[in-house]
Short mmCIF file of C-alpha atoms in Angstrom, two decimals:
data_model
loop_
_atom_site.label_atom_id
_atom_site.label_comp_id
_atom_site.label_asym_id
_atom_site.label_seq_id
_atom_site.Cartn_x
_atom_site.Cartn_y
_atom_site.Cartn_z
CA UNK A 1 16.01 -75.82 44.75
CA UNK A 2 16.64 -74.46 41.33
CA UNK A 3 20.11 -74.09 39.79
CA UNK A 4 21.01 -70.47 39.09
CA UNK A 5 22.56 -69.03 35.94
CA UNK A 6 25.33 -67.35 37.96
CA UNK A 7 27.77 -69.50 39.93
CA UNK A 8 27.43 -69.21 43.68
CA UNK A 9 30.83 -68.31 45.09
CA UNK A 10 32.28 -70.94 47.36
CA UNK A 11 31.95 -70.22 51.04
CA UNK A 12 35.21 -69.07 52.59
CA UNK A 13 36.72 -71.41 55.12
CA UNK A 14 36.06 -68.68 57.66
CA UNK A 15 32.46 -69.88 57.67
CA UNK A 16 33.67 -72.34 60.26
CA UNK A 17 35.08 -69.64 62.51
CA UNK A 18 33.51 -69.08 65.89
CA UNK A 19 30.40 -67.42 64.57
CA UNK A 20 28.74 -67.92 67.89
CA UNK A 21 29.93 -64.44 68.82
CA UNK A 22 28.50 -62.97 65.65
CA UNK A 23 25.21 -64.80 66.17
CA UNK A 24 25.06 -63.44 69.68
CA UNK A 25 25.72 -59.93 68.44
CA UNK A 26 22.84 -60.23 65.96
CA UNK A 27 20.52 -61.36 68.73
CA UNK A 28 21.65 -58.46 70.90
CA UNK A 29 21.20 -56.03 68.03
CA UNK A 30 17.58 -57.06 67.41
CA UNK A 31 16.70 -56.15 70.96
CA UNK A 32 17.97 -52.62 70.46
CA UNK A 33 15.33 -49.98 69.60
CA UNK A 34 13.72 -52.23 67.04
CA UNK A 35 17.13 -52.94 65.56
CA UNK A 36 19.19 -49.93 66.16
CA UNK A 37 20.19 -48.37 69.42
CA UNK A 38 21.19 -49.48 72.90
CA UNK A 39 24.04 -51.74 74.03
CA UNK A 40 26.67 -49.79 72.14
CA UNK A 41 30.10 -50.18 73.64
CA UNK A 42 32.01 -46.98 74.12
CA UNK A 43 34.75 -46.08 71.65
CA UNK A 44 37.27 -46.23 74.51
CA UNK A 45 36.24 -49.76 75.41
CA UNK A 46 36.31 -50.88 71.80
CA UNK A 47 39.84 -49.61 71.39
CA UNK A 48 41.13 -51.03 74.66
CA UNK A 49 44.35 -52.94 74.13
CA UNK A 50 44.88 -51.52 70.63
CA UNK A 51 47.82 -49.43 69.52
CA UNK A 52 48.13 -45.71 70.11
CA UNK A 53 44.98 -43.78 69.29
CA UNK A 54 44.95 -41.72 66.12
CA UNK A 55 45.95 -38.08 66.20
CA UNK A 56 43.36 -35.45 67.00
CA UNK A 57 43.45 -34.35 63.37
CA UNK A 58 41.78 -37.66 62.47
CA UNK A 59 39.54 -38.53 65.41
CA UNK A 60 36.46 -36.30 65.39
CA UNK A 61 35.06 -34.92 68.65
CA UNK A 62 31.72 -36.45 69.56
CA UNK A 63 28.81 -34.61 67.99
CA UNK A 64 30.90 -32.57 65.58
CA UNK A 65 30.36 -32.35 61.81
CA UNK A 66 33.70 -32.08 60.02
CA UNK A 67 34.17 -31.44 56.32
CA UNK A 68 37.12 -33.47 55.02
CA UNK A 69 39.85 -31.01 54.08
CA UNK A 70 43.01 -31.62 52.08
CA UNK A 71 44.94 -31.58 55.33
CA UNK A 72 42.73 -34.33 56.79
CA UNK A 73 42.94 -36.76 53.89
CA UNK A 74 46.44 -38.16 54.26
CA UNK A 75 46.21 -38.64 58.06
CA UNK A 76 42.88 -40.43 57.61
CA UNK A 77 44.15 -42.75 54.87
CA UNK A 78 47.42 -43.42 56.72
CA UNK A 79 45.58 -44.27 59.95
CA UNK A 80 43.76 -47.32 58.55
CA UNK A 81 44.67 -50.43 56.58
CA UNK A 82 41.20 -51.31 55.27
CA UNK A 83 38.40 -49.35 53.62
CA UNK A 84 34.88 -50.79 53.61
CA UNK A 85 32.75 -49.14 50.95
CA UNK A 86 29.00 -49.20 50.62
CA UNK A 87 27.99 -49.61 46.97
CA UNK A 88 24.69 -47.87 46.12
CA UNK A 89 25.25 -44.12 46.33
CA UNK A 90 29.01 -44.50 46.89
CA UNK A 91 30.37 -46.59 43.99
CA UNK A 92 27.38 -46.38 41.67
CA UNK A 93 23.83 -45.13 41.27
CA UNK A 94 21.69 -47.68 39.47
CA UNK A 95 23.95 -48.95 36.70
CA UNK A 96 26.07 -45.79 36.45
CA UNK A 97 29.46 -45.36 38.11
CA UNK A 98 29.91 -42.26 40.24
CA UNK A 99 32.60 -39.90 38.98
CA UNK A 100 36.17 -40.76 39.91
CA UNK A 101 35.51 -44.19 41.44
CA UNK A 102 37.97 -46.22 39.27
CA UNK A 103 40.76 -43.74 39.91
CA UNK A 104 40.12 -43.69 43.66
CA UNK A 105 40.12 -47.49 43.90
CA UNK A 106 43.39 -47.64 41.94
CA UNK A 107 44.97 -44.96 44.15
CA UNK A 108 44.05 -46.73 47.39
CA UNK A 109 45.29 -50.06 46.07
CA UNK A 110 48.54 -48.35 45.13
CA UNK A 111 48.88 -47.27 48.75
CA UNK A 112 48.51 -50.89 49.85
CA UNK A 113 45.03 -50.57 51.31
CA UNK A 114 42.66 -53.52 51.55
CA UNK A 115 39.29 -52.71 49.93
CA UNK A 116 36.00 -54.39 50.80
CA UNK A 117 32.61 -53.66 49.28
CA UNK A 118 29.49 -54.23 51.36
CA UNK A 119 25.93 -53.70 50.19
CA UNK A 120 22.57 -54.00 51.91
CA UNK A 121 20.92 -54.65 48.54
CA UNK A 122 19.94 -58.33 48.50
CA UNK A 123 18.70 -58.53 44.92
CA UNK A 124 22.01 -60.04 43.80
CA UNK A 125 24.30 -62.65 45.32
CA UNK A 126 28.03 -62.06 45.74
CA UNK A 127 28.51 -63.64 42.33
CA UNK A 128 25.93 -61.27 40.86
CA UNK A 129 27.60 -58.23 42.40
CA UNK A 130 31.03 -59.37 41.25
CA UNK A 131 29.66 -59.52 37.71
CA UNK A 132 28.28 -55.97 38.10
CA UNK A 133 31.64 -54.66 39.27
CA UNK A 134 33.43 -56.32 36.37
CA UNK A 135 30.82 -55.13 33.85
CA UNK A 136 31.40 -51.57 35.09
CA UNK A 137 35.13 -51.98 34.46
CA UNK A 138 36.17 -52.23 38.12
CA UNK A 139 38.85 -54.77 38.98
CA UNK A 140 37.36 -56.35 42.10
CA UNK A 141 37.92 -59.87 43.38
CA UNK A 142 35.31 -62.28 44.72
CA UNK A 143 36.65 -62.13 48.29
CA UNK A 144 36.15 -58.35 48.39
CA UNK A 145 32.37 -58.45 47.89
CA UNK A 146 29.78 -58.95 50.65
CA UNK A 147 26.01 -58.58 50.31
CA UNK A 148 23.11 -58.82 52.74
CA UNK A 149 21.84 -61.80 50.74
CA UNK A 150 25.07 -63.58 51.65
CA UNK A 151 24.75 -62.44 55.27
CA UNK A 152 21.28 -63.99 55.55
CA UNK A 153 22.51 -67.36 54.31
CA UNK A 154 25.69 -67.15 56.40
CA UNK A 155 23.67 -66.39 59.52
CA UNK A 156 21.48 -69.48 59.05
CA UNK A 157 24.57 -71.57 58.38
CA UNK A 158 26.25 -70.21 61.52
CA UNK A 159 23.38 -71.34 63.76
CA UNK A 160 23.27 -74.80 62.14
CA UNK A 161 19.84 -74.27 60.62
CA UNK A 162 18.24 -77.74 60.50
CA UNK A 163 18.63 -79.49 57.16
CA UNK A 164 15.06 -80.80 57.34
CA UNK A 165 13.69 -77.25 57.54
CA UNK A 166 13.01 -74.81 54.70
CA UNK A 167 13.20 -71.07 54.27
CA UNK A 168 10.38 -68.98 52.85
CA UNK A 169 11.88 -66.12 50.85
CA UNK A 170 10.36 -62.71 50.27
CA UNK A 171 12.99 -61.41 47.91
CA UNK A 172 14.84 -61.89 44.66
CA UNK A 173 17.45 -64.14 43.09
CA UNK A 174 20.36 -63.02 45.26
CA UNK A 175 18.94 -64.66 48.37
CA UNK A 176 18.06 -67.85 46.49
CA UNK A 177 21.59 -68.17 45.06
CA UNK A 178 23.19 -67.69 48.47
CA UNK A 179 20.87 -70.27 50.08
CA UNK A 180 21.88 -72.69 47.32
CA UNK A 181 25.48 -72.02 48.32
CA UNK A 182 24.96 -73.24 51.88
CA UNK A 183 22.66 -76.12 50.94
CA UNK A 184 19.48 -74.77 52.51
CA UNK A 185 16.14 -75.58 50.86
CA UNK A 186 13.73 -72.76 50.14
CA UNK A 187 10.42 -71.82 48.57
CA UNK A 188 8.86 -68.53 47.54
CA UNK A 189 10.98 -65.77 46.06
CA UNK A 190 10.56 -65.31 42.32
CA UNK A 191 8.22 -68.32 42.09
CA UNK A 192 5.55 -66.36 44.01
CA UNK A 193 5.89 -63.15 42.03
CA UNK A 194 2.59 -63.49 40.19
CA UNK A 195 0.50 -65.28 42.81
CA UNK A 196 -2.69 -63.57 43.87
CA UNK A 197 -5.15 -63.85 46.72
CA UNK A 198 -8.79 -63.70 45.60
CA UNK A 199 -10.42 -63.73 49.06
CA UNK A 200 -13.43 -65.45 47.57
CA UNK A 201 -15.90 -67.32 49.79
CA UNK A 202 -14.17 -69.10 52.64
CA UNK A 203 -10.69 -69.09 51.12
CA UNK A 204 -8.00 -70.61 53.34
CA UNK A 205 -4.30 -70.26 52.51
CA UNK A 206 -2.24 -73.31 53.39
CA UNK A 207 1.45 -72.98 54.24
CA UNK A 208 4.33 -75.40 54.65
CA UNK A 209 4.73 -76.42 58.32
CA UNK A 210 8.41 -77.24 57.69
CA UNK A 211 9.36 -73.61 57.08
CA UNK A 212 11.76 -72.75 59.89
CA UNK A 213 12.74 -69.27 58.78
CA UNK A 214 11.39 -66.41 56.69
CA UNK A 215 13.93 -64.12 55.00
CA UNK A 216 12.62 -60.73 53.88
CA UNK A 217 14.78 -58.93 51.33
CA UNK A 218 14.12 -56.25 48.76
CA UNK A 219 11.44 -57.53 46.36
CA UNK A 220 10.20 -55.67 43.30
CA UNK A 221 7.37 -58.18 43.08
CA UNK A 222 6.24 -57.88 46.69
CA UNK A 223 2.56 -58.77 46.94
CA UNK A 224 -0.23 -59.71 49.34
CA UNK A 225 0.27 -63.44 48.76
CA UNK A 226 3.87 -63.21 50.00
CA UNK A 227 2.81 -61.08 52.95
CA UNK A 228 0.20 -63.60 54.06
CA UNK A 229 2.41 -66.66 53.49
CA UNK A 230 5.29 -65.14 55.47
CA UNK A 231 2.88 -64.09 58.22
CA UNK A 232 1.43 -67.60 58.55
CA UNK A 233 4.89 -69.19 58.75
CA UNK A 234 6.14 -66.78 61.42
CA UNK A 235 2.98 -66.85 63.50
CA UNK A 236 2.04 -70.52 63.23
CA UNK A 237 5.27 -72.52 62.77
CA UNK A 238 6.89 -73.04 66.19
CA UNK A 239 10.30 -71.35 66.40
CA UNK A 240 10.15 -69.90 62.89
CA UNK A 241 12.79 -67.16 62.54
CA UNK A 242 12.03 -63.76 61.01
CA UNK A 243 15.17 -62.49 59.26
CA UNK A 244 15.53 -59.16 57.46
CA UNK A 245 18.42 -58.50 55.10
CA UNK A 246 18.09 -54.82 56.03
CA UNK A 247 15.53 -52.19 56.97
CA UNK A 248 16.62 -49.41 54.58
CA UNK A 249 13.87 -46.84 53.99
CA UNK A 250 14.93 -46.06 50.41
CA UNK A 251 17.32 -47.45 47.80
CA UNK A 252 18.97 -46.37 44.54
CA UNK A 253 17.51 -48.62 41.87
CA UNK A 254 18.12 -46.00 39.21
CA UNK A 255 20.21 -42.85 38.99
CA UNK A 256 17.06 -40.76 38.51
CA UNK A 257 15.50 -40.98 41.97
CA UNK A 258 15.23 -42.82 45.27
CA UNK A 259 12.87 -45.79 45.51
CA UNK A 260 11.12 -47.37 48.49
CA UNK A 261 13.56 -49.77 50.17
CA UNK A 262 13.39 -53.07 51.99
CA UNK A 263 12.11 -51.30 55.08
CA UNK A 264 8.73 -51.19 53.33
CA UNK A 265 8.63 -54.99 52.93
CA UNK A 266 9.97 -55.67 56.41
CA UNK A 267 7.50 -53.17 57.86
CA UNK A 268 4.56 -55.02 56.36
CA UNK A 269 5.63 -58.33 57.93
CA UNK A 270 6.43 -56.64 61.25
CA UNK A 271 2.95 -55.16 61.24
CA UNK A 272 1.16 -58.44 60.60
CA UNK A 273 3.27 -60.60 62.94
CA UNK A 274 3.98 -58.03 65.68
CA UNK A 275 7.53 -59.36 65.77
CA UNK A 276 10.90 -57.67 65.32
CA UNK A 277 13.23 -59.30 62.78
CA UNK A 278 16.79 -60.47 63.17
CA UNK A 279 18.63 -57.97 60.94
CA UNK A 280 21.81 -59.25 59.27
CA UNK A 281 22.70 -56.28 57.05
CA UNK A 282 24.03 -52.87 58.11
CA UNK A 283 23.94 -51.44 60.73
CA UNK A 284 23.72 -54.82 62.52
CA UNK A 285 27.18 -56.17 63.47
CA UNK A 286 27.00 -59.59 61.78
CA UNK A 287 28.77 -58.70 58.51
CA UNK A 288 31.45 -56.63 60.27
CA UNK A 289 32.22 -59.45 62.70
CA UNK A 290 32.39 -61.90 59.82
CA UNK A 291 34.71 -59.69 57.74
CA UNK A 292 37.00 -58.82 60.67
CA UNK A 293 37.39 -62.51 61.51
CA UNK A 294 37.84 -63.67 57.91
CA UNK A 295 40.60 -61.16 57.15
CA UNK A 296 41.99 -60.94 60.72
CA UNK A 297 41.52 -57.15 60.77
CA UNK A 298 41.52 -54.97 63.86
CA UNK A 299 38.35 -52.91 63.74
CA UNK A 300 40.18 -49.70 64.69
CA UNK A 301 42.17 -50.16 61.46
CA UNK A 302 39.05 -49.92 59.26
CA UNK A 303 37.36 -46.88 57.72
CA UNK A 304 33.69 -47.25 56.76
CA UNK A 305 32.69 -45.12 53.76
CA UNK A 306 28.99 -44.75 53.05
CA UNK A 307 26.15 -42.44 52.05
CA UNK A 308 23.65 -43.28 54.81
CA UNK A 309 23.78 -42.09 58.38
CA UNK A 310 21.45 -44.69 59.89
CA UNK A 311 23.06 -47.70 58.21
CA UNK A 312 26.63 -47.08 56.96
CA UNK A 313 27.81 -44.54 59.51
CA UNK A 314 25.99 -46.17 62.42
CA UNK A 315 27.48 -49.52 61.31
CA UNK A 316 30.93 -47.95 61.51
CA UNK A 317 30.46 -46.09 64.75
CA UNK A 318 28.91 -49.05 66.56
CA UNK A 319 31.78 -51.22 65.33
CA UNK A 320 34.55 -48.87 66.44
CA UNK A 321 35.58 -47.93 62.87
CA UNK A 322 36.65 -44.61 61.39
CA UNK A 323 33.74 -43.19 59.37
CA UNK A 324 33.52 -41.09 56.21
CA UNK A 325 30.14 -39.95 54.86
CA UNK A 326 29.83 -39.10 51.17
CA UNK A 327 27.05 -36.87 49.87
CA UNK A 328 26.80 -38.69 46.53
CA UNK A 329 23.87 -40.82 47.68
CA UNK A 330 20.99 -40.60 50.15
CA UNK A 331 22.23 -38.05 52.71
CA UNK A 332 22.55 -34.34 51.93
CA UNK A 333 24.45 -31.75 53.95
CA UNK A 334 21.28 -30.24 55.42
CA UNK A 335 20.28 -33.61 56.86
CA UNK A 336 23.76 -34.20 58.23
CA UNK A 337 23.87 -30.80 59.95
CA UNK A 338 20.27 -30.90 61.18
CA UNK A 339 19.93 -30.56 64.97
CA UNK A 340 17.66 -33.62 64.78
CA UNK A 341 20.52 -35.78 63.52
CA UNK A 342 22.43 -37.61 66.24
CA UNK A 343 24.69 -39.75 64.03
CA UNK A 344 27.90 -37.93 63.13
CA UNK A 345 30.71 -39.33 60.96
CA UNK A 346 34.33 -38.48 61.65
CA UNK A 347 34.35 -36.62 58.31
CA UNK A 348 32.12 -35.96 55.34
CA UNK A 349 32.85 -35.09 51.73
CA UNK A 350 31.01 -34.92 48.41
CA UNK A 351 32.24 -38.21 46.86
CA UNK A 352 35.03 -40.74 47.32
CA UNK A 353 37.00 -39.19 44.45
CA UNK A 354 37.75 -36.28 46.79
CA UNK A 355 40.43 -38.55 48.29
CA UNK A 356 42.38 -38.24 45.02
CA UNK A 357 43.73 -34.86 46.14
CA UNK A 358 45.69 -36.37 49.05
CA UNK A 359 48.59 -34.09 49.90
CA UNK A 360 52.02 -35.35 50.84
#
C-alpha cells in the first residue's frame, strides 16, 4: 500500500456498531431490480412507533409533484432536525459553488440543524472532499462528510474482510485512501492507468489469486486491462466480491456539461462477469444506516436534498426520509413531470438557496 498525500480521516468509533444490519440491507438491495426496486418497506411501516406524523402541508401525497412554495418552506425545515445534501449538482458543479450555498448552510446552522454531505463520487476520500469544501470557503467538519469511497471501505470492514486477502480497485485515489484507513491491502487503481493489452500471439493475463474483492468506482483512466483483470478476479477467484461505489449514469465533472458516470464502468464489468454488484452508494441503504446509527438520528427526522431522482430521491424515499429535489443538477422539470417518471420527491425547487426565503 502506498501512503497518500492527504491524511485519511480516522474511522469513527461507530465503525464497531452493529453493522450486520447494514450489511444485510446491502445484500437485500443488490437483489432488487439489479440494485434498485423491490423490498421497499411502506412509509407507514417505516414510521411506526415514531412521533406524530408531519402535517399535510409537508407530507406529499403519493405520486404528486409539488413545487416548494414560501408557505411550505418553514414547515418543511421545522419538521426535521437533519439535512443530508448530495454534493455534485446541489452544492457545486465541478469546482464552482452553486449560487447561494454558503448563505443557505449558514442559515440552516443558525436554526440548529445538523448538516451532512453525502456524495456518490468516489474519486476523493472523505479527507479529499473536506479539503474541497474548505477550499471553496465552506465551513464543514470532517464528521459531516461521507463519500461512496468511504462506504466501500466501511462495507468491507463491516464484514470482517480477511486480512490475508486483497482488493483490486477500478477507480481513483479516493478508494485507495479509504482502504488505507481500514488497513486493507489493494492493487490496481492509479497504478494500472497506463497498462495496455496487446493481444499478441497466445497472450495470457495472469491475476492475483488472493484478490477477494473488486471495487469499481469512477475512473477517468478506465481501460481494457482493468476490465479484464477485474473480470478474471470475479470469475475465477472463489468468493470474490464485486462491489460498486455507485451506478450513476452521468456525473458533473465540470460545470460545462454532464459526463459519463460510474454506471459505464460498472456496466462493463457486469457485462463480462454476468454478475450484479453489491452497491454501497446511493440509493443503496448502507450509508444511510451508517449515518443514522453514528449520529443516533431517527430517519423520519431527516430531509434528503439532491438533484437525481434515481439516486438521491430514491435513497430518501426508500429510507423513510423527507425529500427535496433541486433542479440545479441532473434532473430538469420536464423529466420530473414526465408520465414515465415514477419517483416523486415531497417537494422540488430550483436550488437550495430557495430556502433562504423562509417565512415566519
